[in-house]
Coordinates of C-alpha atoms in Angstrom, one line a residue:
P1 CA 23.2 -5.6 -6.3
L2 CA 23.1 -4.5 -10.0
F3 CA 23.7 -0.8 -9.3
V4 CA 25.6 -0.8 -6.0
F5 CA 29.0 0.4 -7.6
H6 CA 27.4 3.1 -9.9
N7 CA 27.1 5.9 -7.3
I8 CA 29.8 5.2 -4.8
L9 CA 32.8 5.5 -7.0
D10 CA 32.5 9.1 -8.2
D11 CA 33.0 12.6 -7.1
D12 CA 29.2 13.2 -6.1
V13 CA 29.8 11.5 -2.7
K14 CA 31.9 12.0 0.4
I15 CA 32.4 10.5 3.8
T16 CA 30.2 12.5 6.1
D17 CA 31.6 15.5 8.0
E18 CA 29.6 14.6 11.1
N19 CA 31.2 12.8 14.2
V20 CA 30.0 9.4 12.9
T21 CA 32.1 6.3 13.8
W22 CA 31.9 2.8 12.6
S23 CA 29.2 0.9 14.4
E24 CA 29.9 -2.5 15.9
V25 CA 27.8 -4.2 13.2
N26 CA 29.8 -2.6 10.5
V27 CA 33.4 -2.4 12.0
N28 CA 34.5 -5.6 10.2
Q29 CA 33.6 -3.9 6.9
R30 CA 35.6 -0.7 7.5
E31 CA 38.8 -1.9 5.7
A32 CA 36.8 -3.2 2.8
F33 CA 34.8 0.0 2.5
M34 CA 38.0 2.0 2.6
Q35 CA 39.3 0.1 -0.3
L36 CA 36.2 0.5 -2.3
F37 CA 36.2 4.2 -1.4
S38 CA 39.8 4.4 -2.6
W39 CA 39.4 2.3 -5.8
H40 CA 42.0 -0.1 -4.4
P41 CA 42.8 -2.9 -6.8
D42 CA 42.1 -5.5 -4.1
L43 CA 38.7 -4.2 -3.2
Q44 CA 36.8 -7.2 -4.5
M45 CA 38.8 -9.7 -2.4
T46 CA 38.7 -7.5 0.8
M47 CA 34.9 -7.0 0.4
K48 CA 34.5 -10.9 0.1
D49 CA 36.7 -11.3 3.3
A50 CA 34.5 -8.9 5.1
G51 CA 31.3 -10.8 4.1
N52 CA 30.3 -8.0 1.8
Y53 CA 31.0 -9.3 -1.7
Q54 CA 28.7 -7.9 -4.3
K55 CA 28.0 -10.5 -7.1
V56 CA 27.5 -7.8 -9.8
W57 CA 29.1 -9.7 -12.6
E58 CA 27.3 -12.9 -11.8
T59 CA 23.9 -11.3 -11.3
Y60 CA 24.1 -9.5 -14.7
Y61 CA 25.0 -12.8 -16.5
N62 CA 22.1 -14.5 -14.8
L63 CA 19.8 -12.0 -16.2
I64 CA 21.4 -12.2 -19.6
L65 CA 20.8 -16.0 -19.4
G66 CA 17.2 -15.3 -18.9
A67 CA 17.0 -13.0 -21.9
N68 CA 19.0 -15.6 -24.1
A69 CA 16.5 -18.3 -23.1
A70 CA 13.5 -16.2 -24.0
L71 CA 15.1 -15.6 -27.5
D72 CA 16.3 -19.3 -27.9
Y73 CA 12.8 -20.8 -27.2
I74 CA 10.4 -18.2 -28.6
K75 CA 9.8 -20.0 -31.8
K76 CA 8.9 -23.2 -29.9
V77 CA 6.2 -21.7 -27.8
S78 CA 2.5 -21.1 -28.7
G79 CA 1.3 -17.6 -29.2
T80 CA 0.5 -14.9 -31.9
E81 CA 3.4 -13.5 -34.0
E82 CA 2.6 -10.1 -32.4
D83 CA 3.1 -11.6 -28.9
K84 CA 6.3 -13.2 -29.9
A85 CA 7.6 -10.0 -31.4
H86 CA 6.8 -8.3 -28.1
V87 CA 8.8 -10.9 -26.1
Q88 CA 11.7 -10.6 -28.5
A89 CA 11.7 -6.9 -28.4
Q90 CA 11.9 -6.9 -24.6
A91 CA 14.6 -9.7 -24.3
L92 CA 16.9 -8.0 -26.9
A93 CA 16.4 -4.5 -25.2
L94 CA 17.2 -6.0 -21.7
R95 CA 20.3 -7.9 -23.0
A96 CA 21.6 -4.7 -24.5
F97 CA 20.9 -2.8 -21.3
Y98 CA 22.6 -5.5 -19.1
Y99 CA 25.8 -5.5 -21.4
L100 CA 25.9 -1.6 -21.4
Q101 CA 26.2 -1.8 -17.6
L102 CA 28.8 -4.6 -17.5
V103 CA 31.0 -3.1 -20.3
N104 CA 31.1 0.3 -18.4
L105 CA 32.1 -1.3 -15.1
F106 CA 34.6 -3.8 -16.4
G107 CA 35.8 -2.4 -19.6
E108 CA 37.7 0.7 -20.6
P109 CA 35.6 3.7 -21.9
Y110 CA 34.7 3.1 -25.5
T111 CA 36.1 6.5 -26.7
Y112 CA 39.4 5.9 -24.8
N113 CA 40.2 2.4 -26.0
K114 CA 37.6 0.3 -27.9
E115 CA 40.2 -2.4 -28.5
A116 CA 40.6 -3.0 -24.7
L117 CA 39.1 -6.0 -23.3
G118 CA 35.4 -5.7 -22.5
V119 CA 33.4 -8.7 -21.2
P120 CA 32.4 -12.1 -22.7
L121 CA 29.4 -12.1 -25.0
K122 CA 26.9 -14.8 -24.2
L123 CA 24.3 -14.9 -26.9
T124 CA 22.7 -18.2 -26.2
S125 CA 21.4 -20.1 -23.1
A126 CA 23.2 -23.2 -24.1
L127 CA 26.3 -24.3 -22.1
S128 CA 29.6 -23.3 -23.6
I129 CA 31.9 -26.1 -24.5
S130 CA 35.1 -23.9 -23.6
Y131 CA 35.7 -21.0 -21.3
D132 CA 34.2 -17.8 -22.4
K133 CA 36.8 -15.2 -23.3
R134 CA 36.4 -11.4 -23.2
K135 CA 35.5 -9.6 -26.3
T136 CA 36.9 -6.1 -27.0
V137 CA 34.9 -3.0 -25.8
G138 CA 34.2 -2.3 -29.4
E139 CA 32.7 -5.8 -30.0
V140 CA 30.5 -5.5 -26.9
Y141 CA 29.2 -2.2 -28.1
D142 CA 28.6 -3.4 -31.6
Q143 CA 26.4 -6.2 -30.0
I144 CA 24.6 -3.6 -27.9
V145 CA 23.8 -1.6 -31.0
R146 CA 22.6 -4.7 -32.9
D147 CA 20.3 -5.8 -30.0
L148 CA 18.7 -2.3 -29.7
D149 CA 18.3 -2.2 -33.5
E150 CA 16.6 -5.5 -33.5
A151 CA 14.5 -4.6 -30.5
E152 CA 13.3 -1.4 -32.2
K153 CA 12.4 -3.5 -35.3
Y154 CA 10.3 -5.9 -33.2
F155 CA 8.5 -3.0 -31.3
L156 CA 7.7 -1.4 -34.7
M157 CA 5.9 -4.6 -35.6
L158 CA 3.3 -3.9 -32.8
P159 CA 0.3 -1.6 -32.8
K160 CA 1.2 1.8 -31.6
E161 CA -0.8 1.4 -28.4
K162 CA 1.5 -1.6 -27.4
Q163 CA 4.8 0.1 -28.1
F164 CA 4.5 1.9 -24.9
L165 CA 2.6 0.6 -21.8
P166 CA 3.2 2.0 -18.3
N167 CA 3.5 -1.6 -16.9
Y168 CA 7.2 -1.7 -15.8
R169 CA 8.2 -3.6 -18.9
I170 CA 10.7 -2.1 -21.3
T171 CA 9.1 -0.3 -24.3
L172 CA 10.0 1.3 -27.6
P173 CA 10.7 4.9 -26.2
A174 CA 13.0 3.2 -23.7
V175 CA 14.9 1.5 -26.5
Q176 CA 15.1 4.7 -28.4
L177 CA 16.5 6.5 -25.2
L178 CA 19.0 3.7 -24.8
K179 CA 20.0 4.1 -28.4
A180 CA 20.6 7.8 -27.8
R181 CA 22.7 7.0 -24.7
V182 CA 24.7 4.3 -26.3
N183 CA 25.5 6.7 -29.3
L184 CA 26.4 9.4 -26.9
Y185 CA 28.9 7.1 -25.1
M186 CA 30.3 6.1 -28.5
N187 CA 30.5 9.8 -29.5
N188 CA 28.2 9.3 -32.4
L189 CA 26.6 12.6 -31.8
E190 CA 24.3 12.8 -34.8
E191 CA 22.7 9.5 -34.0
A192 CA 22.5 10.4 -30.3
A193 CA 20.6 13.6 -31.2
K194 CA 18.3 11.8 -33.7
Y195 CA 17.1 9.2 -31.1
A196 CA 16.8 11.8 -28.3
K197 CA 14.5 13.9 -30.6
N198 CA 12.5 10.7 -31.3
V199 CA 11.9 10.4 -27.6
I200 CA 11.1 14.0 -27.0
K201 CA 8.8 14.5 -30.2
D202 CA 7.2 11.2 -30.9
W203 CA 5.7 10.4 -27.5
D204 CA 3.4 12.0 -25.0
F205 CA 5.9 12.3 -22.1
A206 CA 6.3 15.7 -20.4
L207 CA 8.8 17.1 -18.1
Y208 CA 7.8 17.1 -14.5
D209 CA 7.2 20.6 -13.3
L210 CA 9.0 21.0 -10.0
R211 CA 7.3 24.4 -9.5
S212 CA 4.1 22.6 -8.9
L213 CA 5.5 21.0 -5.6
S214 CA 5.5 22.3 -2.2
Y215 CA 8.5 21.9 0.1
D216 CA 8.7 21.1 3.8
G217 CA 12.2 19.4 4.0
V218 CA 10.9 16.1 5.2
T219 CA 8.4 14.7 2.6
F220 CA 9.7 14.1 -1.0
P221 CA 7.7 12.6 -3.8
N222 CA 8.4 9.5 -5.5
Y223 CA 9.6 10.4 -9.0
V224 CA 10.0 6.8 -10.0
T225 CA 6.4 6.1 -10.8
Y226 CA 4.3 6.3 -14.0
D227 CA 2.4 9.1 -12.3
N228 CA 5.4 11.2 -13.1
P229 CA 4.8 12.3 -16.7
E230 CA 8.5 11.9 -17.7
T231 CA 8.9 8.2 -16.6
I232 CA 9.7 6.1 -19.6
W233 CA 10.8 2.9 -17.9
A234 CA 10.9 2.2 -14.1
F235 CA 13.4 -0.5 -12.8
G236 CA 15.9 -1.4 -10.2
K237 CA 15.2 -2.2 -6.4
R238 CA 16.4 -0.7 -3.2
N239 CA 18.9 -3.5 -2.6
D240 CA 20.2 -3.0 -6.1
L241 CA 21.2 0.6 -5.3
L242 CA 21.8 1.6 -1.7
K243 CA 24.1 -0.9 -0.1
F244 CA 26.9 1.7 0.3
T245 CA 25.4 5.0 -0.1
Y246 CA 22.6 4.7 2.4
D247 CA 22.5 1.3 4.2
L248 CA 26.0 1.6 5.7
T249 CA 25.6 3.4 8.9
G250 CA 27.7 4.2 11.8
D251 CA 27.1 5.4 15.5
Y252 CA 26.5 9.0 16.4
G253 CA 26.4 9.7 20.1
V254 CA 25.1 6.9 22.2
K255 CA 22.2 5.4 20.1
D256 CA 21.6 7.3 16.9
H257 CA 22.7 5.7 13.6
R258 CA 23.8 7.9 10.8
V259 CA 24.8 7.2 7.2
L260 CA 28.6 7.3 6.5
I261 CA 28.1 8.7 3.0
N262 CA 26.7 12.1 2.0
A263 CA 26.4 14.1 -1.2
S264 CA 29.7 15.8 -1.9
D265 CA 30.2 19.5 -1.5
E266 CA 31.2 19.8 -5.1
L267 CA 27.7 18.4 -6.2
V268 CA 25.7 20.6 -3.8
D269 CA 27.7 23.7 -4.8
N270 CA 27.0 22.8 -8.4
Y271 CA 23.4 24.0 -7.9
E272 CA 24.6 27.5 -8.4
D273 CA 21.5 29.2 -9.7
E274 CA 19.2 31.0 -7.1
G275 CA 15.9 29.4 -7.5
D276 CA 17.1 25.9 -8.6
L277 CA 14.4 23.8 -7.2
R278 CA 16.4 20.6 -7.7
K279 CA 18.5 21.5 -4.7
Q280 CA 15.3 21.3 -2.6
F281 CA 13.7 18.4 -4.3
Y282 CA 16.5 16.2 -5.4
L283 CA 18.9 16.6 -2.5
V284 CA 17.5 15.2 0.7
P285 CA 18.8 16.6 4.0
E286 CA 19.7 13.9 6.5
Y287 CA 17.3 14.3 9.2
G288 CA 18.3 16.2 12.3
Y289 CA 21.7 17.6 11.2
T290 CA 22.8 21.2 11.5
P291 CA 24.4 22.4 9.5
V292 CA 22.6 20.3 6.8
C293 CA 24.1 17.2 5.4
Y294 CA 22.5 15.7 2.2
L295 CA 21.9 12.0 1.7
A296 CA 23.4 10.3 -1.3
V297 CA 20.2 8.8 -2.5
N298 CA 18.3 9.2 -5.7
K299 CA 14.9 10.7 -6.4
C300 CA 12.8 8.2 -4.6
M301 CA 9.9 8.7 -2.3
F302 CA 11.1 10.0 1.1
L303 CA 9.6 10.6 4.4
G304 CA 11.7 11.7 7.4
E305 CA 14.5 9.2 7.3
S306 CA 12.4 6.4 5.6
I307 CA 12.8 5.3 2.0
P308 CA 10.8 2.7 0.1
S309 CA 11.0 -1.0 0.8
D310 CA 12.3 -3.3 -1.8
D311 CA 8.9 -3.7 -3.5
K312 CA 9.3 -0.2 -5.0
F313 CA 11.3 0.7 -8.0
M314 CA 14.2 3.1 -7.5
L315 CA 15.5 4.1 -10.9
A316 CA 13.9 5.2 -14.2
L317 CA 14.8 6.1 -17.7
R318 CA 13.4 9.7 -17.9
L319 CA 12.5 12.3 -20.5
S320 CA 14.9 14.7 -19.0
E321 CA 17.9 12.5 -20.0
A322 CA 16.7 12.8 -23.6
Y323 CA 16.8 16.6 -23.5
L324 CA 20.3 16.5 -21.9
I325 CA 21.5 14.0 -24.6
L326 CA 20.2 16.2 -27.4
A327 CA 21.9 19.4 -25.8
E328 CA 25.3 17.6 -25.3
A329 CA 25.2 16.1 -28.8
T330 CA 24.5 19.4 -30.5
A331 CA 26.5 21.8 -28.2
K332 CA 29.5 22.1 -30.6
T333 CA 27.5 21.8 -33.9
D334 CA 24.2 23.6 -33.4
P335 CA 24.2 25.6 -30.1
M336 CA 20.7 26.9 -30.7
I337 CA 19.3 23.4 -30.6
A338 CA 21.3 22.8 -27.4
L339 CA 20.3 25.8 -25.7
N340 CA 16.6 25.4 -26.6
A341 CA 16.8 21.8 -25.1
V342 CA 18.5 22.8 -22.0
N343 CA 16.3 25.8 -21.5
E344 CA 13.2 23.7 -21.9
L345 CA 14.4 21.5 -19.0
R346 CA 15.4 24.4 -16.8
K347 CA 11.9 26.0 -17.1
K348 CA 10.6 23.1 -15.2
R349 CA 13.4 23.2 -12.6
I350 CA 14.1 26.9 -11.8
S351 CA 11.5 28.8 -9.8
E352 CA 9.3 31.1 -12.1
E353 CA 10.5 34.4 -10.4
K354 CA 14.3 33.4 -10.8
Y355 CA 14.2 31.7 -14.3
K356 CA 16.1 33.3 -17.1
D357 CA 16.9 31.6 -20.5
K358 CA 20.5 30.7 -21.0
S359 CA 21.8 32.3 -24.1
G360 CA 25.1 33.4 -25.7
L361 CA 27.0 30.2 -24.9
S362 CA 28.8 28.1 -27.5
G363 CA 31.6 25.6 -27.9
D364 CA 33.4 24.3 -24.9
E365 CA 31.6 26.8 -22.6
L366 CA 28.2 25.5 -23.7
L367 CA 29.3 22.0 -23.5
E368 CA 30.6 22.4 -20.0
F369 CA 27.3 24.0 -19.0
V370 CA 25.3 21.1 -20.4
R371 CA 27.4 18.6 -18.6
N372 CA 26.9 20.5 -15.4
E373 CA 23.1 20.4 -16.0
R374 CA 23.4 16.7 -16.5
R375 CA 25.1 16.4 -13.1
R376 CA 22.4 18.4 -11.4
E377 CA 19.5 16.7 -13.0
L378 CA 20.7 13.0 -12.9
C379 CA 22.5 12.9 -9.6
F380 CA 22.5 9.5 -7.9
E381 CA 20.8 7.8 -10.9
G382 CA 23.9 5.8 -11.8
H383 CA 25.2 8.3 -14.5
R384 CA 28.1 10.2 -13.1
W385 CA 30.7 7.5 -12.9
F386 CA 30.0 6.5 -16.5
D387 CA 30.1 10.2 -17.4
L388 CA 33.5 10.8 -15.8
R389 CA 34.8 7.9 -17.8
R390 CA 33.7 9.3 -21.1
Y391 CA 34.8 12.9 -20.2
G392 CA 38.4 11.6 -20.3
M393 CA 38.7 10.2 -16.9
P394 CA 39.7 13.3 -14.9
S395 CA 41.7 13.3 -11.8
F396 CA 39.9 14.0 -8.5
T397 CA 40.5 13.5 -4.8
R398 CA 38.4 12.0 -2.0
V399 CA 39.0 12.3 1.8
W400 CA 38.6 9.5 4.2
K401 CA 37.3 10.7 7.6
E402 CA 37.2 9.1 11.0
G403 CA 34.6 10.6 13.3
G404 CA 34.3 13.5 10.8
V405 CA 38.0 14.3 10.9
P406 CA 40.2 13.9 7.7
A407 CA 42.5 11.0 7.9
K408 CA 43.6 10.0 4.4
W409 CA 43.5 11.4 1.0
F410 CA 42.9 9.3 -2.1
T411 CA 43.4 10.7 -5.7
M412 CA 42.3 9.2 -8.8
E413 CA 44.9 10.1 -11.5
K414 CA 43.9 11.1 -14.8
E415 CA 43.1 8.1 -17.1
D416 CA 43.8 5.9 -14.2
A417 CA 43.3 2.2 -14.7
A418 CA 41.1 2.4 -11.6
Y419 CA 38.3 3.8 -13.7
T420 CA 37.7 0.2 -14.8
L421 CA 36.8 -2.2 -12.0
P422 CA 38.9 -5.4 -11.4
I423 CA 37.1 -8.7 -12.1
S424 CA 36.6 -10.5 -8.8
K425 CA 38.7 -13.5 -7.8
E426 CA 35.4 -15.4 -7.5
V427 CA 34.7 -14.9 -11.2
M428 CA 38.4 -15.4 -12.3
D429 CA 38.7 -18.7 -10.5
R430 CA 35.5 -20.0 -12.2
N431 CA 36.7 -19.0 -15.7
P432 CA 40.4 -19.5 -16.4
G433 CA 39.7 -18.0 -19.9
L434 CA 39.4 -14.5 -18.5
I435 CA 42.2 -12.0 -18.5
Q436 CA 42.3 -9.5 -15.5
N437 CA 42.2 -5.7 -16.1
R438 CA 45.0 -3.5 -15.7
L439 CA 45.0 -2.6 -11.9
G440 CA 44.6 0.9 -10.9
N441 CA 47.2 2.9 -9.1
P442 CA 45.5 5.9 -7.3
K443 CA 47.7 7.9 -4.9
Y444 CA 47.1 7.4 -1.3

């Protein structure tokens, strides 16, 4: 369940407008899901009572344990120094990636309060002699940066042909993209731009040309594959991602089952340019609805109402993110670089007859445009919730509907503590050394 929370908490999703009611199989989860949808401070406990507890914290730490074990024992195993460097590079990069997810779910945003409590840092596979305490957000980020720096160093010990292999293992350009992302989150804009440029210029990736695709409204390509020229690293399974945004269904009429979550009107309306092909190829219409409702699923292979089974990857680090990081990092300091980056992306996303270069933007206006491009390009890939946090945690409202009829309104206040998830009772009971987060207080 690594990414189940990433796409359900933000303003890109809504309860469906259709007359969908809770199915018998899911009715016991209704209250728990309402608490999740409203960012309720008791959401973890209610989800456990409903039999839908997601062991996100525990799963990440199990993966971190595996990375730590690889690092602890690498010197004791046989193999060439090159092979060992390759293992160390991957283990360090993955540990950094896991901690980046954890600290952005359970710690406050770095640029808001890096002295706030983050998550415990486990850097060895050995058992602790005492209860692990939470490090500050700043300390966790410092470790993430160290791990990515070390991973890059080990990758650079390898021959060029081994620094990137399309084999679903993490690679040097993936590390460089993560370094760009981490520095963007930390507001280290010069470093973010530098590593984004490395990804764009130093490798043979290319932006996927949506103009080359044909559209029938039913069949969508699988973007999360190395056949896609902008895929840097594919990861994540179906069950990691779609528990709430796709797999939770209700009853429609007598026998039809429909999803309870759709793409929000705000996201759909954000595709404002005529000829923006992403509205066709990124937003999947829920089959059989008139007027159209869009599914809250990411850019995976889609046929009718069928998405890949759990043996297919569902997420990827993509070249397009590097262009967007470069544009955002330079929007205030060098608008020409920012505009060139965003225009290069849009050339592959807007139909040829409708495309026009963006020009004349600067300052806050350009930054806002780039961030909207980021929302359009990266929808349902796990970015929006983390982006809202680093944008200053704005206020927004979501509507709970029963059978398509508005019933309750939930408002996330600006800088609300609910932007940081509470640690579950399961985890707190196992480790008395942990201190719970401030609990959110959205308006109901």
